[in-house]
PDB file of N, CA and C in Angstrom:
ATOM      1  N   UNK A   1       0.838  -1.178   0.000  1.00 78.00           N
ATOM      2  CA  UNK A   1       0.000   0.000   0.000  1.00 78.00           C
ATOM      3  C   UNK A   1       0.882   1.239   0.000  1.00 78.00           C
ATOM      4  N   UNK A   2       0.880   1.884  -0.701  1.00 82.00           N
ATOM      5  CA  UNK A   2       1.399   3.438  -1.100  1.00 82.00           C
ATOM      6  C   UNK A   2       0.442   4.460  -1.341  1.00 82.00           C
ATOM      7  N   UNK A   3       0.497   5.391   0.027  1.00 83.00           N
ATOM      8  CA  UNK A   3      -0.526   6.577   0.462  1.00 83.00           C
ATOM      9  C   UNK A   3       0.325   7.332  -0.402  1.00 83.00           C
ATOM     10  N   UNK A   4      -1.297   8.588  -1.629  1.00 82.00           N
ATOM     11  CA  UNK A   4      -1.035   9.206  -2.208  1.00 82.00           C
ATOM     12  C   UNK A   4      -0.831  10.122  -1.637  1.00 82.00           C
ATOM     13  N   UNK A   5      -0.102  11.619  -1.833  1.00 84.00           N
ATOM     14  CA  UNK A   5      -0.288  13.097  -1.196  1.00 84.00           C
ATOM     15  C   UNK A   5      -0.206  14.175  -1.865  1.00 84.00           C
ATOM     16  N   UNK A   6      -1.511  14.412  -2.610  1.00 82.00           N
ATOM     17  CA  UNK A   6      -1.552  15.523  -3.381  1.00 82.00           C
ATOM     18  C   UNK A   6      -1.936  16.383  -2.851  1.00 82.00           C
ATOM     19  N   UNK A   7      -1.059  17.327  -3.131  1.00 81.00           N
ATOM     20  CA  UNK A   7      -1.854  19.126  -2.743  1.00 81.00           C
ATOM     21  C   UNK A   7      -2.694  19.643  -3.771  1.00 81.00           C
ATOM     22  N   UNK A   8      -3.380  20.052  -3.229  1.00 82.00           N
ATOM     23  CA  UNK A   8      -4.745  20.664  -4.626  1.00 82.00           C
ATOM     24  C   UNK A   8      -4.824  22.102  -3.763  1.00 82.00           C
ATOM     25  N   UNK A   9      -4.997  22.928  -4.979  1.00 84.00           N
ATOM     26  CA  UNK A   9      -5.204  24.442  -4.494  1.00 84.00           C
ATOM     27  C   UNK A   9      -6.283  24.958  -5.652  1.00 84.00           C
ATOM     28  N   UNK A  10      -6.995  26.062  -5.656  1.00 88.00           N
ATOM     29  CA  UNK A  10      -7.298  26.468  -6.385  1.00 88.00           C
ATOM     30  C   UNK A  10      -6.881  27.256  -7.433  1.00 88.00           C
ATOM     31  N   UNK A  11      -7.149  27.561  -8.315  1.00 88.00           N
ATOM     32  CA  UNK A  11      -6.516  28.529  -9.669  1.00 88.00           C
ATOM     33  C   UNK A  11      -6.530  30.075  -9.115  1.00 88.00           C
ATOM     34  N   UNK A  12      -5.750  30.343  -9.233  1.00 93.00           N
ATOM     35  CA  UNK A  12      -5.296  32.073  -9.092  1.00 93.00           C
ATOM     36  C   UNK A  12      -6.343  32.870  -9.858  1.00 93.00           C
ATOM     37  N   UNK A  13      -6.463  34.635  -9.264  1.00 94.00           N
ATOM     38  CA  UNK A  13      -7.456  35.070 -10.489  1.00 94.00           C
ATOM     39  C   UNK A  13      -6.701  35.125 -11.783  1.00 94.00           C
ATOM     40  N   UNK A  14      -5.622  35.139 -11.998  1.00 95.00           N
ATOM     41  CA  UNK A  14      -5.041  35.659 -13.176  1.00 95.00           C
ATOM     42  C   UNK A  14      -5.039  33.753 -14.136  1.00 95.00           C
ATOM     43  N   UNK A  15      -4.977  32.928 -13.177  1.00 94.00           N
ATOM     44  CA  UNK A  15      -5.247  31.742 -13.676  1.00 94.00           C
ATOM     45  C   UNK A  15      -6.744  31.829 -14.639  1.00 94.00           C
ATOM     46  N   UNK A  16      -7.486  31.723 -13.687  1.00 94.00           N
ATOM     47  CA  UNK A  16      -8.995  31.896 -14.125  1.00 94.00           C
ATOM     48  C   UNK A  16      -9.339  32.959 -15.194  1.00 94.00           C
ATOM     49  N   UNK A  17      -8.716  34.025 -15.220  1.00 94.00           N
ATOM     50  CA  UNK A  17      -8.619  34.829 -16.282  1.00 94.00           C
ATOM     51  C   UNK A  17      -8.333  34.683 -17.357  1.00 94.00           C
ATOM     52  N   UNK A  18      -7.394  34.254 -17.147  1.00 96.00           N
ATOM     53  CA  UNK A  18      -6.573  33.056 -18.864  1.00 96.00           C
ATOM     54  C   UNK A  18      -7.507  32.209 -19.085  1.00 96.00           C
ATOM     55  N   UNK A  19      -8.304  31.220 -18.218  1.00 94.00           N
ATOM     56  CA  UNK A  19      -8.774  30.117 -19.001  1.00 94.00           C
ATOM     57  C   UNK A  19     -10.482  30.827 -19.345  1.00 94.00           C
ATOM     58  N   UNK A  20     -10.564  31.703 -18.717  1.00 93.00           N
ATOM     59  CA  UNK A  20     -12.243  32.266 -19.188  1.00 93.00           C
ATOM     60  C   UNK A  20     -11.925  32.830 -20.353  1.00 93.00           C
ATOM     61  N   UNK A  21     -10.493  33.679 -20.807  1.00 93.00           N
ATOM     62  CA  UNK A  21     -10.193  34.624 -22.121  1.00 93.00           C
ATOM     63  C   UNK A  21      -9.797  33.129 -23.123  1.00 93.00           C
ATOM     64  N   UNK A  22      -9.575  31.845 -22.293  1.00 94.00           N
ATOM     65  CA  UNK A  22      -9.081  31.027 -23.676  1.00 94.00           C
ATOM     66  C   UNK A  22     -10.669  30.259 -24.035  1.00 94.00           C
ATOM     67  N   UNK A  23     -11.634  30.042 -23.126  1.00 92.00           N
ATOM     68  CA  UNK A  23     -13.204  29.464 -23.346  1.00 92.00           C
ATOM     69  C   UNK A  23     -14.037  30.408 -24.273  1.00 92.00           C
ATOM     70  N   UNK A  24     -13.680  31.861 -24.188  1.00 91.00           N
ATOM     71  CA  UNK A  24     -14.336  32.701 -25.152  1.00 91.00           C
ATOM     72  C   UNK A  24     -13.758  32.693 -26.033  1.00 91.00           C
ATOM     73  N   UNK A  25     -12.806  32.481 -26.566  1.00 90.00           N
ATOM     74  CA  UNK A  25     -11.719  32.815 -27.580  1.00 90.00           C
ATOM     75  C   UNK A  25     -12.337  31.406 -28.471  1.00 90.00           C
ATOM     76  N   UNK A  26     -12.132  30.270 -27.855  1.00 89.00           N
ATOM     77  CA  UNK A  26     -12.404  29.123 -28.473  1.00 89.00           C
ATOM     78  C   UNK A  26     -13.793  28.791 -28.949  1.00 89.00           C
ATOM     79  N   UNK A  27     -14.658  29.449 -28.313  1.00 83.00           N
ATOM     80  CA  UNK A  27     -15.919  29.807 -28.888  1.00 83.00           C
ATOM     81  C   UNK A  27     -16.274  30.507 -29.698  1.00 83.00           C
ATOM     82  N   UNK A  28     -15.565  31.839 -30.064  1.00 82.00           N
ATOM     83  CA  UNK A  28     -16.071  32.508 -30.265  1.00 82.00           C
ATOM     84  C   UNK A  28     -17.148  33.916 -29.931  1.00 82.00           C
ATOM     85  N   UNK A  29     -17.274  33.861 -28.258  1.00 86.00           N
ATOM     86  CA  UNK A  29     -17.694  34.867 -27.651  1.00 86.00           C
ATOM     87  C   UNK A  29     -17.229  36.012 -26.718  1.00 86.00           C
ATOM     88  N   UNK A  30     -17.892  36.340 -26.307  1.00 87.00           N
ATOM     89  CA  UNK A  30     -17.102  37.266 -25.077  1.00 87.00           C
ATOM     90  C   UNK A  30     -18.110  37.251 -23.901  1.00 87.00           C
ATOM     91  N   UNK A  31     -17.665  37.878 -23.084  1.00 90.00           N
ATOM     92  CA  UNK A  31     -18.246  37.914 -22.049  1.00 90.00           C
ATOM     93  C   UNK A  31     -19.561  38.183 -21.907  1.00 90.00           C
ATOM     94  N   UNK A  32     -20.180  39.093 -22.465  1.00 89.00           N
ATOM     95  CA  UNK A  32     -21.753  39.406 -22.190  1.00 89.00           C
ATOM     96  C   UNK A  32     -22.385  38.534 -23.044  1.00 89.00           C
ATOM     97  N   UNK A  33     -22.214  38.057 -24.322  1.00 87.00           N
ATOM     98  CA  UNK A  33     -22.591  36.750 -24.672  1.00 87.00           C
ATOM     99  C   UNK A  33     -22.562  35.678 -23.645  1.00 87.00           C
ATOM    100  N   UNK A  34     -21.453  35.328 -23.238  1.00 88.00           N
ATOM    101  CA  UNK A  34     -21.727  34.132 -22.232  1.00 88.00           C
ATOM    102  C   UNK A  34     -22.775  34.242 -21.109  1.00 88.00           C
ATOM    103  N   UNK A  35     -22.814  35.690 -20.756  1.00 89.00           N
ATOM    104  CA  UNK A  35     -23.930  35.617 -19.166  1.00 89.00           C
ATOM    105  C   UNK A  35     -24.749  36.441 -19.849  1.00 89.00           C
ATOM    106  N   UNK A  36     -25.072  36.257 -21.026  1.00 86.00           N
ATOM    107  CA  UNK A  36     -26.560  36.344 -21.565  1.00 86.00           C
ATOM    108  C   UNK A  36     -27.053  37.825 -21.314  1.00 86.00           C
ATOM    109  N   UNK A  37     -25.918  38.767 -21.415  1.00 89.00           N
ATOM    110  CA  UNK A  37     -26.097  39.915 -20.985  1.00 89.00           C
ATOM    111  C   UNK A  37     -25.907  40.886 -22.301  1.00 89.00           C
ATOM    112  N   UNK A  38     -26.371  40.740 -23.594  1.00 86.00           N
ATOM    113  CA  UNK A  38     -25.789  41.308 -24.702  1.00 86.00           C
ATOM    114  C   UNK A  38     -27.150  41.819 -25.518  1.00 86.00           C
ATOM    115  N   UNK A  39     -26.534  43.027 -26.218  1.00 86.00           N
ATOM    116  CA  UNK A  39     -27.263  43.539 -26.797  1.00 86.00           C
ATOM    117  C   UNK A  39     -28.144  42.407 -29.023  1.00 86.00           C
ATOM    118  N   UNK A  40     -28.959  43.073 -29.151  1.00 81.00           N
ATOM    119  CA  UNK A  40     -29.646  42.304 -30.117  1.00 81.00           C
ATOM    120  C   UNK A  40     -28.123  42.673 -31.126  1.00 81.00           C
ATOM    121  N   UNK A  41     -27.569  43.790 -31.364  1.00 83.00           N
ATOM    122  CA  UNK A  41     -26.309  44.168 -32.527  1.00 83.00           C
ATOM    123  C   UNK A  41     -25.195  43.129 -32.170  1.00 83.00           C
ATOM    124  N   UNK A  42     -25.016  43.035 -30.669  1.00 85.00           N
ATOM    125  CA  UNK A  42     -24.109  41.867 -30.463  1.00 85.00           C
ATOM    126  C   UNK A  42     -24.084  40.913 -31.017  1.00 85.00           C
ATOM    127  N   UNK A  43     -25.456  40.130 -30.516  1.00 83.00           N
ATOM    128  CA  UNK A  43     -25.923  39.004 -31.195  1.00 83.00           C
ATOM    129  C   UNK A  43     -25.849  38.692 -32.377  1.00 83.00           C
ATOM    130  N   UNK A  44     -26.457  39.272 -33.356  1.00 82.00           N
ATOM    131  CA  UNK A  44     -26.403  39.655 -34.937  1.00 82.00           C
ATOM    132  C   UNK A  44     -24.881  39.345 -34.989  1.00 82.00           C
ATOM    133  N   UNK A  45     -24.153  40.173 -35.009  1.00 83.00           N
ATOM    134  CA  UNK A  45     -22.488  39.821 -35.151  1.00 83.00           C
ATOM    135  C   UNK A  45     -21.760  38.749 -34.935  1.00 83.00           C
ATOM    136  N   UNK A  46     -22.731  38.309 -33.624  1.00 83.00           N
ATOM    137  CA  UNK A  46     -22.322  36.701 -32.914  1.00 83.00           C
ATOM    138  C   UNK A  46     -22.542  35.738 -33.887  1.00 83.00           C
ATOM    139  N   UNK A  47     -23.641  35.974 -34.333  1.00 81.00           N
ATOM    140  CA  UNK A  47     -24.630  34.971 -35.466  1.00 81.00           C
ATOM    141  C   UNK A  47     -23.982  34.862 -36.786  1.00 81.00           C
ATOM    142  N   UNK A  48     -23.651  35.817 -37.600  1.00 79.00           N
ATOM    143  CA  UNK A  48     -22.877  36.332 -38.545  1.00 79.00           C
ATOM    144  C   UNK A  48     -21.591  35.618 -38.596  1.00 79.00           C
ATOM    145  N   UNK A  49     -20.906  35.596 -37.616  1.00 80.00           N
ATOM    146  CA  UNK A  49     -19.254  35.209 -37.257  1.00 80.00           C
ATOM    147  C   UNK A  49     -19.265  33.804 -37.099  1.00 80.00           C
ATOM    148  N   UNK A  50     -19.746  33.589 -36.166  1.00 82.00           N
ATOM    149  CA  UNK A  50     -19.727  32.003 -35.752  1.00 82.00           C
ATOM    150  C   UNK A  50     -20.970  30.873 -36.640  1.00 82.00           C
ATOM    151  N   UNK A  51     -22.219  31.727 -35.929  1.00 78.00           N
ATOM    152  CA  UNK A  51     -23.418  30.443 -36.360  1.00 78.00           C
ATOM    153  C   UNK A  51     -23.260  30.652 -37.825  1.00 78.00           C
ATOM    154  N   UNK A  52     -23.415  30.842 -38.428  1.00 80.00           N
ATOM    155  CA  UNK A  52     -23.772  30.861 -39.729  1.00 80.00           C
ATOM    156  C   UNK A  52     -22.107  29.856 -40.165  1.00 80.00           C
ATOM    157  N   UNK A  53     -20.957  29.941 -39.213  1.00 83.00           N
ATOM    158  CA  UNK A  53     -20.041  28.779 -39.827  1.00 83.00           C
ATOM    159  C   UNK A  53     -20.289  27.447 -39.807  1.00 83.00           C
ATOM    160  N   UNK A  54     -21.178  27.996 -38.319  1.00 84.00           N
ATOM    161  CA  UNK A  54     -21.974  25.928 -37.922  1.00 84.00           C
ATOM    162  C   UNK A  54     -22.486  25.876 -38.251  1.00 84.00           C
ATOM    163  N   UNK A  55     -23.128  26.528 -39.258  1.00 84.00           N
ATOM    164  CA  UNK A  55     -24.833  25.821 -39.775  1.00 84.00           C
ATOM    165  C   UNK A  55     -24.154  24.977 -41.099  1.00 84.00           C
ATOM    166  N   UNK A  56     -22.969  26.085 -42.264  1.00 87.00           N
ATOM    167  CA  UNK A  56     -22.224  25.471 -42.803  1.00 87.00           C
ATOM    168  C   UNK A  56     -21.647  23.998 -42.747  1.00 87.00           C
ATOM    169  N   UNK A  57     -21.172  24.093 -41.842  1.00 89.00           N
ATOM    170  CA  UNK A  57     -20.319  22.717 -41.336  1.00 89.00           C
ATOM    171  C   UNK A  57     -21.422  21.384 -40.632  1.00 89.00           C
ATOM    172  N   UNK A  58     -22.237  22.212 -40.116  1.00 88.00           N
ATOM    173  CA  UNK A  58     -23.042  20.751 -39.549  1.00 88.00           C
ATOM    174  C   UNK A  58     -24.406  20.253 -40.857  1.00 88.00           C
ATOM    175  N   UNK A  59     -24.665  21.584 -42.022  1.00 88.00           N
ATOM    176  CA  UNK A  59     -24.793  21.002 -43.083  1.00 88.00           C
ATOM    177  C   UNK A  59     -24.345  19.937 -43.712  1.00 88.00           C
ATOM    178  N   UNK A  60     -22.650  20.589 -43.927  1.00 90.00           N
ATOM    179  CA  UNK A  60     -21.985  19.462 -44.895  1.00 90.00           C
ATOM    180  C   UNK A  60     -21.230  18.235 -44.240  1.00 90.00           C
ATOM    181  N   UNK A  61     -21.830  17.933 -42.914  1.00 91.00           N
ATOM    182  CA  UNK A  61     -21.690  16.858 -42.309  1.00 91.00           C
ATOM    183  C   UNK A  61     -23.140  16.078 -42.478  1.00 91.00           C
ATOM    184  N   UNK A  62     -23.774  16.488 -42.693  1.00 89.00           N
ATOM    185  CA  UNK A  62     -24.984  15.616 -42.852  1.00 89.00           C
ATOM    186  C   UNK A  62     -25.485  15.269 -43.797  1.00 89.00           C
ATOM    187  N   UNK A  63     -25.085  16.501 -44.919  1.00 90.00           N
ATOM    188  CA  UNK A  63     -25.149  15.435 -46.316  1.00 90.00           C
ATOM    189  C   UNK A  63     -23.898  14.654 -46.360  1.00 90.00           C
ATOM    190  N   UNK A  64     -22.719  15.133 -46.374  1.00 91.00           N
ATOM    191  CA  UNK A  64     -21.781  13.527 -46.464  1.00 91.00           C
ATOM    192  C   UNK A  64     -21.881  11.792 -45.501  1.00 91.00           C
ATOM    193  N   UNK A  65     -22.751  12.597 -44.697  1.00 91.00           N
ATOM    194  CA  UNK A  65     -23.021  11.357 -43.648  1.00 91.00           C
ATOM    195  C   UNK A  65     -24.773  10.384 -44.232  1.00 91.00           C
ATOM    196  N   UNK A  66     -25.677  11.605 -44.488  1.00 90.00           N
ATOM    197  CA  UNK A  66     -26.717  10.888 -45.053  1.00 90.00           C
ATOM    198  C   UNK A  66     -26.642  10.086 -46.328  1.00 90.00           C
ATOM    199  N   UNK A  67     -26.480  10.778 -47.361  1.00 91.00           N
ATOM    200  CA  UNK A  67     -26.307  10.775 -48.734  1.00 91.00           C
ATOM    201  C   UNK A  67     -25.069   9.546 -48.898  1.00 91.00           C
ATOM    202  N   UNK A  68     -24.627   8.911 -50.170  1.00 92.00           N
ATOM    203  CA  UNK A  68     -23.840   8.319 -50.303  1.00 92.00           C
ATOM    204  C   UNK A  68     -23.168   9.298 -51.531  1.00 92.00           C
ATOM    205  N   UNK A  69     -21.886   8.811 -52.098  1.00 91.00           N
ATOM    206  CA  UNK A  69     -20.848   9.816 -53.024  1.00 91.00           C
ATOM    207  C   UNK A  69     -22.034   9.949 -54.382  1.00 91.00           C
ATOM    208  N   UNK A  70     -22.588   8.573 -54.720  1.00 93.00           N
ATOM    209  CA  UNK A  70     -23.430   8.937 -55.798  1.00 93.00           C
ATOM    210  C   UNK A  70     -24.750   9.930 -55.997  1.00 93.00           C
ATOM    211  N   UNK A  71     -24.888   9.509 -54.640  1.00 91.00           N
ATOM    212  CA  UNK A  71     -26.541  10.625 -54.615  1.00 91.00           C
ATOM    213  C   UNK A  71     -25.945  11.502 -54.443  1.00 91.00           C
ATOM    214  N   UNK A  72     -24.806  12.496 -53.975  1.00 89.00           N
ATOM    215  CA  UNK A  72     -24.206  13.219 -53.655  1.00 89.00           C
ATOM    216  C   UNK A  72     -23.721  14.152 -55.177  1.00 89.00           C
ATOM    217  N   UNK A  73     -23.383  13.143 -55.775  1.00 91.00           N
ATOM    218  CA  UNK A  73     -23.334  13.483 -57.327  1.00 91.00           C
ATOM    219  C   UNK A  73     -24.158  13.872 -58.219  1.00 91.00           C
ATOM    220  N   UNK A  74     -25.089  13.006 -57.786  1.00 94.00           N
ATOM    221  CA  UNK A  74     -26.599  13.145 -58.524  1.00 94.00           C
ATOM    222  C   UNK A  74     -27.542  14.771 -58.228  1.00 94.00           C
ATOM    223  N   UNK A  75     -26.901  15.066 -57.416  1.00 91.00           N
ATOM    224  CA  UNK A  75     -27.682  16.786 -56.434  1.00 91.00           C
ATOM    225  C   UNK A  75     -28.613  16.421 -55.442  1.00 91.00           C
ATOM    226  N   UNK A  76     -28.452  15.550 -54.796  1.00 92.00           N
ATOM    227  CA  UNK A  76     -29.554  15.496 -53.655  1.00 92.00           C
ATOM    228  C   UNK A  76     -28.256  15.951 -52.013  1.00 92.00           C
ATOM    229  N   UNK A  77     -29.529  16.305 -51.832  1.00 89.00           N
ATOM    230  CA  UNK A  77     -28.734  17.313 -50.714  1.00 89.00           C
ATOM    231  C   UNK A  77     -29.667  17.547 -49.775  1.00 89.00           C
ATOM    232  N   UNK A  78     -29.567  17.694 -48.611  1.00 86.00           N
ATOM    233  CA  UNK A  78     -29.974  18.685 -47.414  1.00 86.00           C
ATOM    234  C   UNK A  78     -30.156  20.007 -47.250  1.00 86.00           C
ATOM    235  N   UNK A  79     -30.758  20.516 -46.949  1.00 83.00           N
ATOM    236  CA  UNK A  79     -30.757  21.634 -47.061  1.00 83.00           C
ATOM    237  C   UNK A  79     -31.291  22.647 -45.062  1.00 83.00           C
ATOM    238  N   UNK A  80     -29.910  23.072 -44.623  1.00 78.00           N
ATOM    239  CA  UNK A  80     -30.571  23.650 -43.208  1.00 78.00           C
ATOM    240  C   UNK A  80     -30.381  24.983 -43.552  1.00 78.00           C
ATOM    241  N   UNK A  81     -31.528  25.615 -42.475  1.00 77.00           N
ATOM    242  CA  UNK A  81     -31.875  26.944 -42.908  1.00 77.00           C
ATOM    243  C   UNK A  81     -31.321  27.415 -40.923  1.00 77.00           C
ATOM    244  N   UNK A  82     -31.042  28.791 -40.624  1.00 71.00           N
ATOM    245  CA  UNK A  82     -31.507  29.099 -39.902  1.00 71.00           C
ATOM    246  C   UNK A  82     -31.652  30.999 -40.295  1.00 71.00           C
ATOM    247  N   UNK A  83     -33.523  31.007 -40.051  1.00 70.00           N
ATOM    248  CA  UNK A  83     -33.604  32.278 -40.274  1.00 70.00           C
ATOM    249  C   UNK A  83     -33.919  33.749 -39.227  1.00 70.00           C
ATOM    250  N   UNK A  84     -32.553  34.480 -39.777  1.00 64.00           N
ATOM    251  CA  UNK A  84     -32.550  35.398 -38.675  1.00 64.00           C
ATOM    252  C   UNK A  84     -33.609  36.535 -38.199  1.00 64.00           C
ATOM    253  N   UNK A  85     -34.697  36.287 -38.981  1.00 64.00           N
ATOM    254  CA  UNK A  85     -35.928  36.562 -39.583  1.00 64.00           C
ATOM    255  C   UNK A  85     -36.707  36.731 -38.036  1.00 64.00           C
ATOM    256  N   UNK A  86     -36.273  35.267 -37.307  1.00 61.00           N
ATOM    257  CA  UNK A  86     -37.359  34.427 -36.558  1.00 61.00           C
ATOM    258  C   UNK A  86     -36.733  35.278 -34.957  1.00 61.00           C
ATOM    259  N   UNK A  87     -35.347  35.904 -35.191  1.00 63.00           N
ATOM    260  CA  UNK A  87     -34.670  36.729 -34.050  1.00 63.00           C
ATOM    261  C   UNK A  87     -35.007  38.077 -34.154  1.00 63.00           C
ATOM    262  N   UNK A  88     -35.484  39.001 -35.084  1.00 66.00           N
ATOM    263  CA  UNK A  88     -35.585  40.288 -34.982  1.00 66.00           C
ATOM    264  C   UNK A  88     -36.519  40.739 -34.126  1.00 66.00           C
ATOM    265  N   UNK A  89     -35.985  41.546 -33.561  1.00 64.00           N
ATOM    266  CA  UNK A  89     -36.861  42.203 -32.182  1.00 64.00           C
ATOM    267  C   UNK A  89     -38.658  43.165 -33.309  1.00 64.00           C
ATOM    268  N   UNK A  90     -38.979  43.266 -32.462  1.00 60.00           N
ATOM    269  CA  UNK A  90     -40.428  44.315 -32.980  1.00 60.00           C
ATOM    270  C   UNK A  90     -40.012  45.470 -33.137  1.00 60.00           C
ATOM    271  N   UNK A  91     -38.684  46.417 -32.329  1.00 67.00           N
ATOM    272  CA  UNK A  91     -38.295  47.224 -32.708  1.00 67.00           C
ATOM    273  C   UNK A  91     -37.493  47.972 -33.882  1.00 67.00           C
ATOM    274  N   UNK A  92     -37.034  46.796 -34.463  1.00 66.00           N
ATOM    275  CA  UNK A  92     -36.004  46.834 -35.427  1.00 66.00           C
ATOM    276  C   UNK A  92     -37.026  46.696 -37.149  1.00 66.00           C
ATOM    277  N   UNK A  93     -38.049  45.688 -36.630  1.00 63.00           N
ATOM    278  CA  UNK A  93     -39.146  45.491 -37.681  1.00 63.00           C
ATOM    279  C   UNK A  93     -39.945  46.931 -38.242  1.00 63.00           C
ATOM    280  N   UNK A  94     -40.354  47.237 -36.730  1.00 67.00           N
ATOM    281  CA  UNK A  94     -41.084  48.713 -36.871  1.00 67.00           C
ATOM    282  C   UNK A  94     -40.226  49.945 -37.680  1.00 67.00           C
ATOM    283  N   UNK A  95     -39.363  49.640 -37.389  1.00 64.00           N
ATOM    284  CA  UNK A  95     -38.071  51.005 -37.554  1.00 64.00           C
ATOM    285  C   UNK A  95     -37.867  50.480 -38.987  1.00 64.00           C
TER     286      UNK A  95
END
């Protein structure tokens, strides 16, 4: 039997700082995005930058995953939408 002895401490603020600036970074957001604290122009920009790359990519993962190379050839395809239509505030409509 060999007793383990680890010291565990917590992360420093400047620790925690780095890894919250490397979780937004890797996402793609920032801070008032994450705590849901952001304006509708934010958003839009958020949507623009990022979602609209995933809608891309989790598209063309699902036709290469549904479809086989021939139907693929043939033009059958998937088609995902997301419309920003369904996010515009009443204010922005009115205006």
């Amino acid at each position: 039997f060999m007793e383990l002895n680890k010291d565990y401490s917590t992360a420093s603020k400047e620790e925690m700082e780095f890894l919250k600036s490397q979780l937004y970074h890797a996402h793609g957001i920032n801070e008032k995005l994450f705590t849901c604290d952001y304006t509708e122009e934010q958003y839009r920009a958020y949507y623009s930058s990022v979602m609209k790359l995933y809608q891309r990519v989790f598209s063309e993962e699902i036709n290469r995953k549904y479809f086989t190379k021939t139907a693929r050839t043939q033009g059958n395809k998937l088609l995902v939408f997301f419309d920003m239509a369904d996010m515009i505030s009443f204010k922005v409509l009115v205006d």
